[in-house]
XYZ file of N, CA, C and O in Angstrom:
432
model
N -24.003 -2.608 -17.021
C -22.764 -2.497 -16.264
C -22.991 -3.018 -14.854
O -23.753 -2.501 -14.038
N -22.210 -4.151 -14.649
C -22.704 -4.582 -13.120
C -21.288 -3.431 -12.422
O -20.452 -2.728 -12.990
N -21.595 -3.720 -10.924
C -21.082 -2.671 -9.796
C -20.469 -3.171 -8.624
O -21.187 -3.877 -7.915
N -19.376 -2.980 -8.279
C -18.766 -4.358 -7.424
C -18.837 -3.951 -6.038
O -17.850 -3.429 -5.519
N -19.887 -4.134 -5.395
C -20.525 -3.434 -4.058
C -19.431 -4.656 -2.866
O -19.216 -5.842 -3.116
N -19.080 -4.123 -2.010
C -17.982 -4.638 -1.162
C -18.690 -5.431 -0.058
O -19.794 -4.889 -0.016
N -18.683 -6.435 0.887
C -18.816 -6.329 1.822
C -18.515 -5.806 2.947
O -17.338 -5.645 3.268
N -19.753 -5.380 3.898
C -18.907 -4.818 4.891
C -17.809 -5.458 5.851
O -17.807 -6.641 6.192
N -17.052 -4.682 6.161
C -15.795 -5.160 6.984
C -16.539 -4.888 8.923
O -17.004 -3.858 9.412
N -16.389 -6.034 9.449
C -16.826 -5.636 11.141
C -15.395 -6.310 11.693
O -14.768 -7.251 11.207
N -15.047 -5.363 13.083
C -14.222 -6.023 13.673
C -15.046 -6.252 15.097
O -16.188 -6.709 15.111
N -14.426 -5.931 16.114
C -14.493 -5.662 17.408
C -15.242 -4.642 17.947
O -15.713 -4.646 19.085
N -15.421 -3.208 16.605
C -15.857 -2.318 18.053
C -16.550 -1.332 16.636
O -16.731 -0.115 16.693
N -16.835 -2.143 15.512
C -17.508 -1.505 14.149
C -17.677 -2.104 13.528
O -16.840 -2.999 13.409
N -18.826 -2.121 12.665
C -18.771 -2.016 11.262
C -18.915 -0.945 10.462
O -19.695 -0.029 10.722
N -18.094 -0.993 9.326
C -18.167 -0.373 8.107
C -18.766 -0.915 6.758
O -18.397 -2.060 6.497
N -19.601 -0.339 5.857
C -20.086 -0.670 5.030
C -20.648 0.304 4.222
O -20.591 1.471 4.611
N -21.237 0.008 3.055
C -21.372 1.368 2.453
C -22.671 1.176 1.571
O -23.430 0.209 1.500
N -22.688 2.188 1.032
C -24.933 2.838 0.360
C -24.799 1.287 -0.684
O -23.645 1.017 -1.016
N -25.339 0.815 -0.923
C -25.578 -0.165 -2.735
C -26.472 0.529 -3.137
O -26.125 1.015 -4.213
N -27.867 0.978 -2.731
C -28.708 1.551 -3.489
C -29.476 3.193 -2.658
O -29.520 3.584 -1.491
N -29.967 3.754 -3.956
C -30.518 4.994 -3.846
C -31.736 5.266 -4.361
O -31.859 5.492 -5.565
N -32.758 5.278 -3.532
C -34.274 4.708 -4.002
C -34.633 6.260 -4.775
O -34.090 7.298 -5.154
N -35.749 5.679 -4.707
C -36.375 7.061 -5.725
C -36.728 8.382 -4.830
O -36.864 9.471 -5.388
N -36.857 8.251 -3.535
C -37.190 9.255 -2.835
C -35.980 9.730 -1.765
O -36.139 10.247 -0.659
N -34.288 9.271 -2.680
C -33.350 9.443 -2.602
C -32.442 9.308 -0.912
O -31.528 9.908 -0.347
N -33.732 7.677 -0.494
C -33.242 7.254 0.938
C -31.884 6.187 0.610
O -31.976 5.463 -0.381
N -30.934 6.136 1.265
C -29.749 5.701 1.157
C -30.041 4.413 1.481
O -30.979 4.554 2.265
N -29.762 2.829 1.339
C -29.605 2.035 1.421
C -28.517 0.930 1.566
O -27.852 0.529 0.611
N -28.382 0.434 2.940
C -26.795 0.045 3.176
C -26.835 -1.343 3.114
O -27.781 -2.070 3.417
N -25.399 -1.753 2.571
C -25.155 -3.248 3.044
C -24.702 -3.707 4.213
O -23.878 -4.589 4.454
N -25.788 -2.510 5.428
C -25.596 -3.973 6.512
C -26.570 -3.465 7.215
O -27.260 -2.455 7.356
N -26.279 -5.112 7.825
C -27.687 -5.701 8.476
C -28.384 -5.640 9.649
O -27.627 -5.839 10.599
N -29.615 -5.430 10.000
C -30.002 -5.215 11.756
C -29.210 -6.348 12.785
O -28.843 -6.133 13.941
N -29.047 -7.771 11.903
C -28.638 -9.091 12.631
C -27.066 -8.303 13.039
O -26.522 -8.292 14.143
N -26.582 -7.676 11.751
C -24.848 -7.698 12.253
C -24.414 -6.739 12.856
O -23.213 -6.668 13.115
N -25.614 -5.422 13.356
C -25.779 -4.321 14.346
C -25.551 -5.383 15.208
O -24.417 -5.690 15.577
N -27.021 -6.229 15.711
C -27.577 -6.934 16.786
C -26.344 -7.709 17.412
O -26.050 -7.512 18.591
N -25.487 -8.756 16.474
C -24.686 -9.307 16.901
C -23.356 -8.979 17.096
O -22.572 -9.802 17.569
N -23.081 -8.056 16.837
C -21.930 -6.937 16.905
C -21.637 -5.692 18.034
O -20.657 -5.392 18.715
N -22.837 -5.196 17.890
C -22.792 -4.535 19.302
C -23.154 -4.849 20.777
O -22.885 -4.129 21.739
N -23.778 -5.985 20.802
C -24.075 -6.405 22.053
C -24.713 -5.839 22.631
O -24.244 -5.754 23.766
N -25.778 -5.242 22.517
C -26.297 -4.110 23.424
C -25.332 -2.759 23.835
O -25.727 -1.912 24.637
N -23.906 -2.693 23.105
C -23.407 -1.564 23.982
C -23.943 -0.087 23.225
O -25.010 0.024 22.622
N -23.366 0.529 23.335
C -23.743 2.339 22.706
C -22.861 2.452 22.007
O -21.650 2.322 22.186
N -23.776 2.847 20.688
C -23.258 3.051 19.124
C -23.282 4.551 18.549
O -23.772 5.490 19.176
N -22.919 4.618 17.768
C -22.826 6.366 16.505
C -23.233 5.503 15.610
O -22.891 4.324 15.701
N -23.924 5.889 14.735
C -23.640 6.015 13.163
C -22.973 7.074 12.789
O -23.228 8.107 13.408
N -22.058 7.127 11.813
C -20.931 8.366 11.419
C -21.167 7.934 9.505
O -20.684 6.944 8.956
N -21.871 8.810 8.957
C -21.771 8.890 7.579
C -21.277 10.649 6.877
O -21.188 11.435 7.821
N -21.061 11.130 5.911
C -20.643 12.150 5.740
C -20.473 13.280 6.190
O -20.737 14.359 5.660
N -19.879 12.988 7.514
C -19.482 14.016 8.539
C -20.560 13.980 9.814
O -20.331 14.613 10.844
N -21.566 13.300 9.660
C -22.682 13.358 10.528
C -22.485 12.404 11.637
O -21.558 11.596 11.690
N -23.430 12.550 12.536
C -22.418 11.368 13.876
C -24.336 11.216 14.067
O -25.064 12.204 14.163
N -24.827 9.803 14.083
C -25.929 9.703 14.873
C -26.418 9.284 15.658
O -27.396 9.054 14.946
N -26.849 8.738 17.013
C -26.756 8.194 18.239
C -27.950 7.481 18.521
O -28.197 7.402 19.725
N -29.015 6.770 17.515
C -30.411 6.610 17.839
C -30.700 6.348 16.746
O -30.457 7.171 15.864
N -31.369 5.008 16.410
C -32.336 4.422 14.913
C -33.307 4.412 15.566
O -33.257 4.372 16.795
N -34.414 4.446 14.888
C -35.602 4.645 14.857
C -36.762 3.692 13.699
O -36.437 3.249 12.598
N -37.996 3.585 14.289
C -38.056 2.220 13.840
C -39.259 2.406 12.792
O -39.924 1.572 12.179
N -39.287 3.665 12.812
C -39.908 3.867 11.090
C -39.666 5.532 10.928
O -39.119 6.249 11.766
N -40.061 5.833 10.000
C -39.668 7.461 9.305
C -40.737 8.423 9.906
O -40.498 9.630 9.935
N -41.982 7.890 10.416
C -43.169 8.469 11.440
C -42.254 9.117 12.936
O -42.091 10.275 13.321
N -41.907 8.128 13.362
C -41.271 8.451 14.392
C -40.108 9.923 14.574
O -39.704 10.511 15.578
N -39.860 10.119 13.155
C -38.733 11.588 13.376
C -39.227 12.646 12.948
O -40.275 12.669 12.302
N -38.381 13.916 13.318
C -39.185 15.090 13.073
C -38.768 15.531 11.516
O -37.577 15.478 11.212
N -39.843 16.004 10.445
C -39.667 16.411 9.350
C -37.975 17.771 9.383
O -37.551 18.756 9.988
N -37.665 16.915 8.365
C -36.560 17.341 8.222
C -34.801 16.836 9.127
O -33.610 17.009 8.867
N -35.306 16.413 9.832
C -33.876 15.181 10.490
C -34.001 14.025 9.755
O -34.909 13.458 9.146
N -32.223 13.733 10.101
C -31.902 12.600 9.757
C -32.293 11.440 10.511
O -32.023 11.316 11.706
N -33.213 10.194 9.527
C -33.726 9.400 10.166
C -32.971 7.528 10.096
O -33.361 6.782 9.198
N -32.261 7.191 10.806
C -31.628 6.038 10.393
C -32.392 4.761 10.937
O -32.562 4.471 12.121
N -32.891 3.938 9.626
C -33.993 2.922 9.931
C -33.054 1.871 9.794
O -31.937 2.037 9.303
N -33.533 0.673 10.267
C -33.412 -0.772 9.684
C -35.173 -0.869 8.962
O -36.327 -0.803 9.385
N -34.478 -1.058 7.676
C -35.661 -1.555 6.959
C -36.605 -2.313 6.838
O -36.983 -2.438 8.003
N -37.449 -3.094 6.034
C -38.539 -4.316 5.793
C -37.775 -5.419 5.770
O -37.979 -6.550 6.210
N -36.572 -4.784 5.011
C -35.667 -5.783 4.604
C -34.494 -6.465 5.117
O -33.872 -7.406 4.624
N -34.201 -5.492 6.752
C -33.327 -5.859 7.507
C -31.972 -5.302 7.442
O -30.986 -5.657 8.088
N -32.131 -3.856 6.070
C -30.816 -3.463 5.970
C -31.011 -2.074 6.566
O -32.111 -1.538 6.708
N -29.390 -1.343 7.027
C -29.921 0.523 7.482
C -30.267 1.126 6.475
O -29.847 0.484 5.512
N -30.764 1.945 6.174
C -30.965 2.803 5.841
C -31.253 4.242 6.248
O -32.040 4.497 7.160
N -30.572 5.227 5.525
C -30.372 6.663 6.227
C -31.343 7.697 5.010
O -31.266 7.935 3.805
N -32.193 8.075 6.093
C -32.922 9.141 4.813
C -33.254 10.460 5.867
O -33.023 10.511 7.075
N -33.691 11.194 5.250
C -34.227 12.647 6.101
C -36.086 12.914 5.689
O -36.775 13.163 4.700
N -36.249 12.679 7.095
C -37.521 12.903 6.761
C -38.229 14.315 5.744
O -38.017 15.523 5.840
N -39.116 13.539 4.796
C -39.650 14.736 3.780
C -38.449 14.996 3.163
O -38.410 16.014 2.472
N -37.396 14.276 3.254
C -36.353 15.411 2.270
C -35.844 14.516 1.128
O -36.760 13.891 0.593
N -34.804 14.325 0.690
C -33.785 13.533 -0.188
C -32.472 13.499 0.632
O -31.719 14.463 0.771
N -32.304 12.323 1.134
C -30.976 12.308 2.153
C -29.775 12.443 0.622
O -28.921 13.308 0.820
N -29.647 11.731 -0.756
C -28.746 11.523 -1.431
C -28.498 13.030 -1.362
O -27.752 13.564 -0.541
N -29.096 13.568 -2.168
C -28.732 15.464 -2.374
C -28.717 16.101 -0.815
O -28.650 17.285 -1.145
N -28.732 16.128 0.497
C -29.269 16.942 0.899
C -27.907 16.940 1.907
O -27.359 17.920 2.412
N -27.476 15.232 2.054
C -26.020 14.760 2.901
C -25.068 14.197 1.316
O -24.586 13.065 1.337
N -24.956 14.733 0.544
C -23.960 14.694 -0.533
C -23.502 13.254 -0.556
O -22.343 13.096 -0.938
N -24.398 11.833 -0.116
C -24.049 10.769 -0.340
C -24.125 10.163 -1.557
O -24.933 10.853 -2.178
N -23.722 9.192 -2.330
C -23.740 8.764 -3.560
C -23.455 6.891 -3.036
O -22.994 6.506 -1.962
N -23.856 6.148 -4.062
C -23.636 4.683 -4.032
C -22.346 4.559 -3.577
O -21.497 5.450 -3.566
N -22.219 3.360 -3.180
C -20.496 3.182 -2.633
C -19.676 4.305 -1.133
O -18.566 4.337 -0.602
N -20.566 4.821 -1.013
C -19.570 5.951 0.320
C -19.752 5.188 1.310
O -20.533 4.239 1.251
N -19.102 5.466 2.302
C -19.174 4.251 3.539
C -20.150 5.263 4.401
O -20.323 6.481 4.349
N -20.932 3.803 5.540
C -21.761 4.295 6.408
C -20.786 3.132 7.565
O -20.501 1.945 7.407
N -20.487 4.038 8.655
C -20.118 3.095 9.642
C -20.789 3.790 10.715
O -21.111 4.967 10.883
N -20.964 2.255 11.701
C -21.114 2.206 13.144
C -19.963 1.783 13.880
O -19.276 0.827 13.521
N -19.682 2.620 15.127
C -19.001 2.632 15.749
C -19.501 2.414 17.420
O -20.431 2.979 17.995
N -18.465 1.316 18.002
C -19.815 0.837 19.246
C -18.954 1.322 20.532
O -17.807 1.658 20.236
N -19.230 1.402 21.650
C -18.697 2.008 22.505
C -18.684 1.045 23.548
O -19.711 0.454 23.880
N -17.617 0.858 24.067
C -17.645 0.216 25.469
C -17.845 0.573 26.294
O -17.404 1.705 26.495
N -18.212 0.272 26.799
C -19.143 0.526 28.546
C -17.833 0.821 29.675
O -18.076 1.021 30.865
């Protein structure tokens, strides 16, 4: 059964996009990209906002956070990804394939 994963939509002051995959150690995996953070926000101040959660800070590997927070990486691969350290972000933030992960950027 193929799965008709969307692109994300960016305007002016976000993108939205949502999980495609859910690894085995149940870290969320998004379709979008560090480039379309990079070129999208301009350097201004961002949220991530996924299932009710608001996050203000990526981090540039899963070492860097404290066991048990939510840790939002850009990957190997250049995409976000949202996991909780030591935990299972899918079960733990009730995310599933397809839910949206947006950034929201702030003007100065």
């Amino acid at each position: 059964t193929q799965r008709f994963n969307p692109a994300p939509v960016v305007d002016a002051n976000s993108i939205r996009g949502t999980v495609h995959f859910v690894d085995n150690y149940g870290n969320l995996i998004t379709n979008i990209t560090e480039k379309m953070f990079r070129e999208n926000g301009k350097g201004r101040p961002y949220e991530f906002r996924f299932a009710g959660q608001r996050v203000k800070k990526y981090f540039k590997a899963y070492t860097d956070q404290i066991p048990g927070d939510i840790a939002v990486i850009f990957n190997s691969d250049g995409l976000l990804e949202v996991a909780i350290t030591n935990g299972n972000a899918a079960n733990l933030l009730g995310i599933k394939v397809l839910d949206i992960v947006r950034i929201d950027f702030i003007d100065k």
